[in-house]
Coordinates of C-alpha atoms in Angstrom, one line a residue:
M1 CA 13.9 9.9 -22.2
L2 CA 14.9 10.7 -18.6
R3 CA 14.2 14.4 -19.0
F4 CA 10.8 13.5 -20.5
L5 CA 9.9 11.2 -17.6
L6 CA 11.1 13.8 -15.1
R7 CA 8.9 16.4 -16.7
R8 CA 5.9 14.1 -16.6
D9 CA 6.4 13.0 -13.0
R10 CA 7.6 16.3 -11.6
V11 CA 4.6 16.6 -9.3
V12 CA 3.8 13.0 -8.4
L13 CA 7.4 12.0 -7.8
S14 CA 8.2 15.2 -5.9
A15 CA 5.1 14.5 -3.7
W16 CA 6.4 11.0 -2.9
V17 CA 9.9 12.2 -2.0
V18 CA 8.5 15.0 0.2
L19 CA 6.0 12.7 1.9
I20 CA 8.6 10.0 2.9
A21 CA 11.3 12.5 4.0
G22 CA 8.6 14.7 5.7
V23 CA 7.2 11.8 7.7
V24 CA 10.7 10.9 8.9
L25 CA 11.4 14.6 9.8
S26 CA 8.1 15.0 11.6
V27 CA 8.6 11.9 13.7
T28 CA 12.1 13.0 14.5
G29 CA 10.8 16.3 15.8
Q30 CA 8.0 14.6 17.8
Y31 CA 10.3 12.2 19.5
S32 CA 12.8 14.9 20.2
R33 CA 10.1 16.8 22.1
M34 CA 8.8 13.6 23.9
F35 CA 12.3 12.5 25.0
P36 CA 14.4 15.5 25.7
T37 CA 17.0 13.6 27.8
P38 CA 18.8 10.3 27.3
D39 CA 17.2 8.9 30.5
A40 CA 13.7 9.6 29.1
A41 CA 14.5 7.8 25.9
L42 CA 16.1 4.9 27.9
A43 CA 12.9 4.5 30.0
F44 CA 10.7 4.3 27.0
A45 CA 13.0 2.0 25.2
R46 CA 12.8 -0.4 28.2
D47 CA 9.0 -0.4 27.9
V48 CA 8.9 -1.2 24.2
A49 CA 11.9 -3.5 23.8
G50 CA 10.1 -6.6 25.1
N51 CA 6.7 -5.9 23.6
A52 CA 6.2 -8.4 20.8
A53 CA 2.9 -6.8 19.7
L54 CA 4.6 -3.5 18.8
T55 CA 7.8 -5.2 17.5
A56 CA 5.7 -7.1 15.0
F57 CA 4.5 -3.8 13.5
T58 CA 7.7 -1.7 13.8
G59 CA 10.6 -4.1 13.8
Q60 CA 13.3 -4.6 16.4
L61 CA 14.5 -1.7 18.5
T62 CA 18.2 -1.4 17.5
E63 CA 19.4 0.7 20.4
P64 CA 17.9 2.4 23.5
T65 CA 18.6 5.9 22.4
L66 CA 16.6 8.7 20.8
P67 CA 17.9 7.9 17.2
G68 CA 17.2 4.3 17.9
L69 CA 13.6 5.1 18.9
I70 CA 13.1 7.3 15.9
M71 CA 14.1 4.5 13.6
W72 CA 12.0 2.0 15.5
K73 CA 8.9 4.2 15.1
I74 CA 9.2 5.2 11.4
A75 CA 11.7 3.0 9.6
D76 CA 9.4 0.2 8.5
V77 CA 6.8 2.8 7.2
A78 CA 9.6 4.5 5.3
F79 CA 10.9 1.2 3.8
T80 CA 7.4 0.3 2.6
L81 CA 6.5 3.7 1.2
T82 CA 9.8 3.8 -0.8
A83 CA 9.2 0.3 -2.2
L84 CA 5.6 1.3 -3.2
M85 CA 6.8 4.5 -4.8
A86 CA 9.3 2.5 -6.9
V87 CA 6.7 -0.1 -8.0
L88 CA 4.2 2.5 -9.1
T89 CA 6.8 4.5 -11.0
V90 CA 8.3 1.6 -12.9
V91 CA 4.9 0.1 -13.9
R92 CA 3.5 3.4 -15.0
H93 CA 6.4 4.1 -17.3
T94 CA 6.8 0.6 -18.8
R95 CA 3.8 -1.7 -19.0
A96 CA 1.2 1.1 -18.7
E97 CA 2.8 3.1 -21.5
E98 CA 3.1 0.0 -23.6
E99 CA -0.5 -1.0 -23.0
S100 CA -1.8 2.5 -23.9
G101 CA 0.2 2.6 -27.2
R102 CA 2.3 5.6 -26.3
Q103 CA 5.4 3.6 -26.0
E104 CA 4.9 2.3 -29.6
L105 CA 4.9 5.9 -30.7
L106 CA 8.2 6.5 -28.9
R107 CA 9.7 3.3 -30.3
S108 CA 9.0 4.7 -33.8
T109 CA 11.8 7.3 -33.2
P110 CA 15.5 6.5 -32.8
V111 CA 15.0 4.9 -29.3
S112 CA 16.3 1.5 -28.5
R113 CA 14.1 -1.3 -27.3
L114 CA 15.7 -1.2 -23.8
A115 CA 15.6 2.5 -23.4
P116 CA 12.1 2.8 -21.8
L117 CA 12.8 0.1 -19.2
A118 CA 16.2 1.5 -18.4
T119 CA 14.9 5.0 -18.1
A120 CA 12.0 3.9 -15.8
L121 CA 14.3 1.9 -13.6
G122 CA 16.8 4.8 -13.5
L123 CA 14.0 7.2 -12.5
A124 CA 12.6 5.0 -9.7
M125 CA 16.0 4.1 -8.4
G126 CA 17.2 7.7 -8.5
A127 CA 14.1 8.8 -6.6
S128 CA 14.8 6.1 -4.0
L129 CA 18.4 7.3 -3.6
L130 CA 17.2 10.9 -3.3
V131 CA 14.8 9.8 -0.5
G132 CA 17.7 8.0 1.1
A133 CA 19.9 11.1 0.9
L134 CA 17.2 13.3 2.5
V135 CA 16.6 10.7 5.3
A136 CA 20.4 10.5 5.8
A137 CA 20.5 14.2 6.4
I138 CA 17.9 13.8 9.0
G139 CA 18.7 10.5 10.7
G140 CA 22.2 9.4 9.6
V141 CA 23.8 7.7 6.6
R142 CA 23.0 4.1 7.7
F143 CA 19.3 5.0 8.1
G144 CA 19.2 6.7 4.7
A145 CA 20.8 3.8 3.0
A146 CA 18.4 1.4 4.6
V147 CA 15.4 3.5 3.4
A148 CA 16.8 3.6 -0.2
A149 CA 17.5 -0.1 -0.4
P150 CA 13.8 -1.4 -0.7
G151 CA 13.2 1.2 -3.5
L152 CA 16.1 -0.3 -5.5
V153 CA 14.9 -3.9 -5.0
F154 CA 11.3 -3.3 -5.7
A155 CA 12.0 -1.1 -8.8
A156 CA 13.7 -4.2 -10.2
V157 CA 10.8 -6.4 -9.0
A158 CA 8.4 -4.1 -10.9
G159 CA 10.6 -4.2 -13.9
V160 CA 10.4 -8.0 -14.0
A161 CA 6.6 -8.0 -13.3
A162 CA 6.1 -5.6 -16.3
Q163 CA 7.7 -8.2 -18.6
L164 CA 5.5 -11.1 -17.4
T165 CA 2.1 -9.7 -18.3
E166 CA 0.5 -7.4 -20.9
R167 CA -1.7 -5.6 -18.3
S168 CA -0.4 -2.9 -16.1
S169 CA -2.9 -3.8 -13.4
T170 CA -1.6 -7.3 -13.2
A171 CA 2.0 -6.1 -13.2
R172 CA 1.2 -3.9 -10.2
L173 CA -0.6 -6.8 -8.5
I174 CA 2.5 -9.0 -8.9
A175 CA 4.9 -6.4 -7.6
C176 CA 2.7 -5.3 -4.8
G177 CA 2.0 -8.9 -4.0
V178 CA 5.7 -9.6 -3.6
L179 CA 5.9 -6.5 -1.3
G180 CA 2.9 -7.7 0.7
V181 CA 4.2 -11.3 1.1
T182 CA 7.7 -10.2 2.1
Y183 CA 6.3 -7.6 4.5
G184 CA 4.3 -10.5 6.1
V185 CA 7.5 -12.5 6.5
R186 CA 9.2 -9.6 8.3
F187 CA 6.1 -9.1 10.5
A188 CA 6.0 -12.8 11.5
A189 CA 9.8 -12.8 12.1
D190 CA 9.8 -9.9 14.5
G191 CA 6.5 -10.8 16.1
S192 CA 7.4 -14.4 16.8
G193 CA 11.0 -13.9 17.6
V194 CA 12.2 -16.1 14.7
L195 CA 14.5 -13.4 13.6
W196 CA 16.4 -15.4 10.9
L197 CA 13.2 -15.1 8.7
R198 CA 14.1 -11.5 8.1
W199 CA 16.7 -12.6 5.6
F200 CA 13.9 -13.6 3.3
S201 CA 12.4 -10.1 3.2
P202 CA 13.8 -6.9 1.6
N203 CA 12.2 -4.9 4.5
G204 CA 14.0 -7.4 6.8
W205 CA 17.3 -6.6 5.0
S206 CA 16.8 -2.9 5.7
H207 CA 16.1 -3.7 9.4
L208 CA 19.2 -5.8 9.6
A209 CA 21.2 -3.0 7.9
L210 CA 20.3 -0.6 10.7
V211 CA 22.6 -2.7 12.9
S212 CA 25.1 -4.0 10.4
G213 CA 25.8 -1.9 7.4
W214 CA 27.4 -4.7 5.3
V215 CA 23.9 -6.2 4.9
L216 CA 23.2 -3.6 2.3
V217 CA 25.2 -5.7 -0.1
V218 CA 22.3 -8.2 -0.2
P219 CA 19.7 -5.7 -1.6
L220 CA 22.3 -4.3 -4.1
V221 CA 23.0 -7.8 -5.4
A222 CA 19.3 -8.7 -5.5
A223 CA 18.5 -5.4 -7.4
A224 CA 21.3 -6.0 -9.9
A225 CA 20.2 -9.6 -10.5
L226 CA 16.5 -8.7 -11.0
T227 CA 17.4 -5.8 -13.2
A228 CA 19.4 -8.1 -15.5
L229 CA 16.5 -10.5 -15.5
A230 CA 14.1 -7.7 -16.5
F231 CA 16.3 -6.7 -19.4
R232 CA 16.6 -10.4 -20.5
L233 CA 12.9 -10.9 -20.5
N234 CA 12.3 -7.6 -22.3
L235 CA 14.5 -8.8 -25.2
R236 CA 12.8 -12.2 -25.4
R237 CA 9.2 -11.2 -25.6
D238 CA 7.1 -9.6 -28.3
F239 CA 6.3 -5.9 -28.0
G240 CA 2.9 -5.4 -26.5
A241 CA 2.8 -8.9 -25.1
G242 CA 4.0 -10.5 -21.9
V243 CA 6.2 -13.5 -21.3
V244 CA 3.1 -15.2 -19.9
P245 CA 0.6 -15.2 -22.8
A246 CA -2.8 -13.7 -22.1
R247 CA -5.9 -15.9 -22.5
P248 CA -8.5 -14.7 -24.9
G249 CA -11.6 -13.4 -23.2
S250 CA -14.8 -15.5 -23.4
A251 CA -17.9 -14.2 -25.2
G252 CA -20.1 -12.2 -22.9
G253 CA -22.0 -9.1 -22.5
D254 CA -21.3 -5.9 -20.6
V255 CA -22.3 -7.5 -17.2
S256 CA -19.4 -9.9 -17.3
L257 CA -16.8 -7.4 -18.7
P258 CA -15.8 -5.7 -15.4
W259 CA -15.4 -9.1 -13.8
R260 CA -13.1 -10.4 -16.6
M261 CA -11.1 -7.2 -16.3
H262 CA -10.5 -7.4 -12.6
R263 CA -10.7 -11.1 -11.8
T264 CA -7.0 -11.8 -11.9
Q265 CA -6.3 -8.8 -9.7
L266 CA -9.1 -9.8 -7.3
I267 CA -8.0 -13.4 -7.0
G268 CA -4.4 -12.3 -6.2
W269 CA -5.6 -9.8 -3.6
T270 CA -7.8 -12.4 -1.9
V271 CA -5.0 -15.0 -1.8
A272 CA -2.6 -12.4 -0.4
F273 CA -5.1 -11.4 2.3
A274 CA -5.7 -15.0 3.3
L275 CA -1.9 -15.4 3.7
A276 CA -1.5 -12.2 5.6
G277 CA -4.4 -13.0 7.9
A278 CA -3.0 -16.5 8.6
T279 CA 0.5 -15.1 9.3
M280 CA -0.5 -12.1 11.4
G281 CA -3.3 -13.9 13.1
G282 CA -0.9 -16.6 14.1
V283 CA 1.4 -14.0 15.7
A284 CA -1.5 -12.4 17.5
A285 CA -2.7 -15.8 18.8
G286 CA 0.6 -16.3 20.6
M287 CA 0.3 -13.1 22.6
R288 CA -0.6 -13.5 26.3
G289 CA -1.4 -11.2 29.1
T290 CA -3.6 -8.2 29.7
I291 CA -3.3 -4.5 28.8
D292 CA -3.4 -3.6 32.5
G293 CA -0.3 -5.6 33.1
A294 CA 1.7 -3.8 30.4
A295 CA 4.1 -0.9 31.0
P296 CA 2.4 2.6 31.3
V297 CA 3.5 3.8 27.9
M298 CA 2.4 0.5 26.3
R299 CA -0.9 0.6 28.2
E300 CA -1.7 4.1 26.9
F301 CA -0.9 3.0 23.3
L302 CA -2.9 -0.2 23.4
R303 CA -5.9 1.4 24.9
R304 CA -6.3 3.4 21.6
Y305 CA -7.3 0.0 20.1
G306 CA -9.1 -1.8 22.9
S307 CA -8.9 -3.3 26.3
G308 CA -8.5 -6.7 27.9
E309 CA -6.3 -9.3 26.3
I310 CA -3.2 -8.1 24.4
G311 CA -3.7 -10.9 21.8
D312 CA -7.2 -9.6 21.0
T313 CA -6.0 -6.0 20.8
L314 CA -3.2 -7.0 18.5
L315 CA -5.6 -9.0 16.3
W316 CA -7.8 -5.9 16.1
M317 CA -4.8 -3.8 15.1
V318 CA -4.0 -6.4 12.4
L319 CA -7.6 -6.3 11.0
I320 CA -7.5 -2.5 11.0
S321 CA -4.2 -2.5 9.1
L322 CA -5.6 -5.1 6.6
G323 CA -8.8 -3.0 6.2
G324 CA -6.7 0.1 5.4
T325 CA -4.8 -1.8 2.8
A326 CA -8.0 -3.3 1.4
A327 CA -9.3 0.2 0.8
L328 CA -6.7 0.4 -2.1
F329 CA -8.6 -2.2 -4.0
P330 CA -11.8 -0.2 -4.6
V331 CA -9.7 2.8 -5.4
L332 CA -7.8 1.0 -8.1
T333 CA -11.0 -0.6 -9.4
V334 CA -12.8 2.7 -9.7
L335 CA -9.8 4.4 -11.2
R336 CA -10.0 1.8 -14.0
I337 CA -13.0 3.8 -15.2
R338 CA -10.8 6.8 -15.8
S339 CA -8.1 4.6 -17.4
D340 CA -10.6 3.3 -19.9
E341 CA -11.8 6.8 -20.6
T342 CA -8.3 8.2 -21.4
S343 CA -7.3 5.1 -23.4
G344 CA -10.4 5.2 -25.7
R345 CA -11.8 1.8 -24.6
A346 CA -14.7 3.5 -22.9
E347 CA -15.7 5.3 -26.1
L348 CA -15.6 2.0 -28.0
L349 CA -17.7 0.3 -25.3
L350 CA -20.2 3.1 -25.1
S351 CA -20.8 3.1 -28.8
T352 CA -22.7 -0.1 -28.2
A353 CA -26.0 -0.5 -26.3
V354 CA -24.1 -0.2 -23.0
G355 CA -24.9 3.0 -21.1
R356 CA -22.6 5.0 -18.9
M357 CA -24.4 4.0 -15.7
R358 CA -24.1 0.2 -16.5
W359 CA -20.5 0.7 -17.4
A360 CA -19.6 2.4 -14.1
A361 CA -21.9 0.3 -12.0
G362 CA -20.1 -2.8 -13.2
H363 CA -16.7 -1.6 -11.8
V364 CA -18.4 -0.4 -8.6
A365 CA -20.0 -3.9 -8.1
V366 CA -16.6 -5.5 -8.5
A367 CA -15.1 -3.1 -6.0
V368 CA -17.8 -4.0 -3.4
T369 CA -17.8 -7.7 -3.8
G370 CA -14.0 -7.8 -4.1
T371 CA -13.5 -6.0 -0.8
V372 CA -16.0 -8.3 0.9
A373 CA -14.2 -11.3 -0.5
M374 CA -10.8 -10.1 0.6
M375 CA -11.8 -9.3 4.2
T376 CA -13.7 -12.6 4.4
A377 CA -10.5 -14.5 3.4
A378 CA -8.5 -12.5 5.9
G379 CA -11.0 -13.0 8.7
L380 CA -11.3 -16.8 8.2
A381 CA -7.5 -17.2 8.0
A382 CA -6.8 -15.0 11.0
G383 CA -9.5 -16.4 13.2
R384 CA -9.3 -20.0 12.1
G385 CA -13.1 -20.2 12.1
D386 CA -13.7 -17.9 15.0
L387 CA -16.9 -16.0 14.2
R388 CA -15.8 -13.0 16.3
V389 CA -12.7 -12.5 14.2
L390 CA -14.7 -13.0 10.9
T391 CA -17.3 -10.4 12.1
A392 CA -14.5 -8.0 13.0
A393 CA -13.0 -8.5 9.5
W394 CA -16.4 -7.7 7.9
L395 CA -16.6 -4.5 9.9
Q396 CA -13.7 -3.2 7.9
V397 CA -15.7 -3.2 4.6
P398 CA -17.8 0.0 5.0
P399 CA -14.8 2.3 5.8
A400 CA -12.8 0.7 3.0
L401 CA -15.6 1.3 0.5
T402 CA -15.9 4.9 1.8
V403 CA -12.4 5.5 0.6
G404 CA -13.3 4.0 -2.8
A405 CA -16.4 6.2 -2.9
V406 CA -14.1 9.3 -2.7
A407 CA -12.3 7.9 -5.8
M408 CA -15.7 7.6 -7.6
L409 CA -16.6 11.2 -6.6
A410 CA -13.2 12.4 -8.0
V411 CA -13.6 10.5 -11.3
G412 CA -17.0 12.2 -11.7
F413 CA -16.0 15.8 -10.8
L414 CA -12.2 16.1 -11.2
P415 CA -11.2 13.3 -13.5
R416 CA -7.7 14.6 -14.3
A417 CA -6.9 14.8 -10.6
A418 CA -8.8 11.6 -9.6
A419 CA -5.7 9.4 -9.2
A420 CA -3.9 12.0 -7.0
I421 CA -7.0 12.7 -4.9
S422 CA -7.6 9.0 -4.4
F423 CA -4.1 8.1 -3.3
V424 CA -3.8 11.1 -1.1
M425 CA -7.0 10.1 0.6
W426 CA -5.8 6.5 1.0
L427 CA -2.5 7.6 2.5
A428 CA -4.2 10.0 4.9
V429 CA -6.5 7.3 6.1
N430 CA -3.6 5.0 6.8
M431 CA -1.0 7.4 8.1
F432 CA -2.5 10.7 9.4
G433 CA -4.0 9.3 12.7
E434 CA -1.0 7.4 14.0
I435 CA 2.0 9.2 12.4
V436 CA 1.5 12.5 10.6
G437 CA -1.1 14.1 12.9
P438 CA 0.7 13.4 16.2
S439 CA 3.9 14.5 14.6
L440 CA 2.3 17.9 13.9
G441 CA 1.1 18.2 17.5
I442 CA -2.4 17.0 16.9
G443 CA -3.7 14.5 19.5
Y444 CA -4.3 10.9 18.5
D445 CA -8.1 11.2 19.2
V446 CA -8.4 14.2 16.9
A447 CA -6.1 13.0 14.2
N448 CA -7.8 9.7 13.9
L449 CA -11.1 11.4 13.0
V450 CA -9.7 11.6 9.5
S451 CA -9.9 7.8 9.2
P452 CA -13.4 6.1 8.8
F453 CA -11.9 3.1 10.5
H454 CA -11.7 5.1 13.7
F455 CA -15.5 5.0 14.1
L456 CA -15.8 1.2 14.1
P457 CA -16.9 -0.6 17.3
R458 CA -13.9 -2.6 18.6
V459 CA -15.8 -5.9 18.9
L460 CA -12.7 -7.9 19.6
T461 CA -11.6 -5.9 22.6
G462 CA -14.8 -5.6 24.6
E463 CA -17.0 -3.1 22.8
Q464 CA -20.6 -4.0 21.8
L465 CA -21.5 -4.3 18.2
T466 CA -23.6 -1.2 17.2
A467 CA -25.1 -0.6 13.8
A468 CA -25.1 3.2 13.8
P469 CA -21.5 3.8 12.7
L470 CA -21.7 1.0 10.1
L471 CA -24.9 2.4 8.6
G472 CA -23.5 5.9 8.7
L473 CA -20.3 4.9 6.8
A474 CA -22.4 2.8 4.3
A475 CA -24.7 5.8 3.7
V476 CA -21.7 8.1 3.1
A477 CA -20.2 5.6 0.6
V478 CA -23.5 5.2 -1.2
L479 CA -24.0 9.0 -1.4
L480 CA -20.5 9.8 -2.7
T481 CA -20.7 7.0 -5.2
S482 CA -24.1 8.0 -6.5
V483 CA -23.1 11.6 -6.8
G484 CA -19.9 10.7 -8.7
M485 CA -21.8 8.4 -11.0
A486 CA -24.4 11.0 -11.7
R487 CA -21.7 13.5 -12.6
L488 CA -20.0 11.0 -14.9
R489 CA -23.3 10.4 -16.7
V490 CA -23.6 14.1 -17.9
R491 CA -20.0 15.3 -18.3
D492 CA -17.9 15.0 -21.5
L493 CA -15.7 12.0 -21.8
G494 CA -12.0 12.7 -21.9

C-alpha cells in the first residue's frame, strides 16, 4: 500500500517537499547576503523586535542573530505549508478514495480495514519528517523539528476529519478550518502580546519549540491522541459513510445542484473568514503611530502596502492575506467540475436535459457568489461596520476570481493537469512576490507583478479608488472563464 501511494504521489509530494525546503533555502541565502555581519543582523533585529504589526504575521523574533532572523522570516510560512501538505495528502488517500469507490476495490483484496488510513497517515507524516530533515540540514535540528511538527498534528487532524463526513470536500474543509482557526489564534497572540494563547495553536507550539525544544512533546502527544481517535472512529463507522450521517438532498433541478454540493463548504469558509476578520481586525485596530515614525527598515517594508497610519496599513495587509486565501475557494469549486468528470457523476448528470454549459456555469456561479460572501463577512467583522474596510474587502474579489478563472481555463484545456496548474498558480500569487521572488534576487516591485492583488488601489492607506484595475481584472477573469468553458463544451469527457 505504501509503495502504491508513493508511486501515485511521486510528483505531487516531491513538489511539496522541494517547495517548502526550497523556500527556506532561498530565504537563508537572501538574508545571508542582506546581513553579512553580526552587527548588520543585530541592527535589523532591533528594528523588527518591537514591531507588533510584523510580529503578528511572522511570530516572535527568537534571537537577534542571522539564524534567528531567518526563522523569524520564513518559519511560520513553513509551518503552515507543511500542515497544508499533510491535510491534502491524508484526505486524498482516505476519504476521496472511499468516495470515488477505488478504496472499495482495494478492500476486496487481502487488505485490512485500517490499512488505507494507516498508510495515508504514514505517507503524510513521513513527508513531514522528510521536510523537517531537509530544513534541519539548512537551519538546524530544532528548526527542522519545529517545521515537521505541524505536519504530524494536521495529518492526524485530517485523519479524524476523514472519518466524520462522507465527502472529501467537507473533510478538507474541517481540517483546513482547524488550521485556519489555530493560525488566527497564533496571529492574535503574537500581535496582541498575549503570548500564552500560543499554547492553543499547533503553529504556536512550533514557535515555542524554536526557543525550548521540550515543547515538541506537545505536538507529538496531540498527534498520537488524534491518530488513535481516527482509528477508533474508522472501526465504528460504516464503510462509505461518515460518523456524522449525511442528510438526503432535497428534490430540485440542475440550478440548485451546485449550491447543494458546495453549501456546507461555503458556510464553513464564510464563518471562518468572519472569525479571521474579527481576530486580525482587532489586532490591527490596536496599532498606533505612523509609518514615518517607524524604523527605516520597517518604513521601507510598510510602504509597499501603503502610507499613513500603521493600523490602516496592517489592516490592508490582513485583507490582502485573506483575499489570497479566498482565491482557494473558486479554485476548489471549479476543480469539482473535473472531479465529477473523472468519477462519472458528470456523465450521469449530462445524460439528462442538463447541458455542459449549465453544468459548468452552476459551479462558476457558486464560486463567484461564495467569494463575495466570504470577503463581505471578513470586511464586516474586521471593520466593525466601517464602510472603508468593507469596500477594501470587496476589492479583493476580482483578483481572487482571476485565480479561479485560471483553474477554469486549465479544466477546459489541460484537465489532467488542472489541479497542479491551479495550486501552483495559487501558491505563486501568495508567495512569489514577498518570499520566492526576492529570494531569487528579483525586486519586490517586479516580483509582485505575478499577483493580481498587486494592482488593487490601496484605499485604506491613502490611495483613491479607481475603477480601471478592477475592471481590467474582472475582464481577465471573464475572458479566461469563458474560454475554458467553451473548450469544455467541445472536448471529450474523461
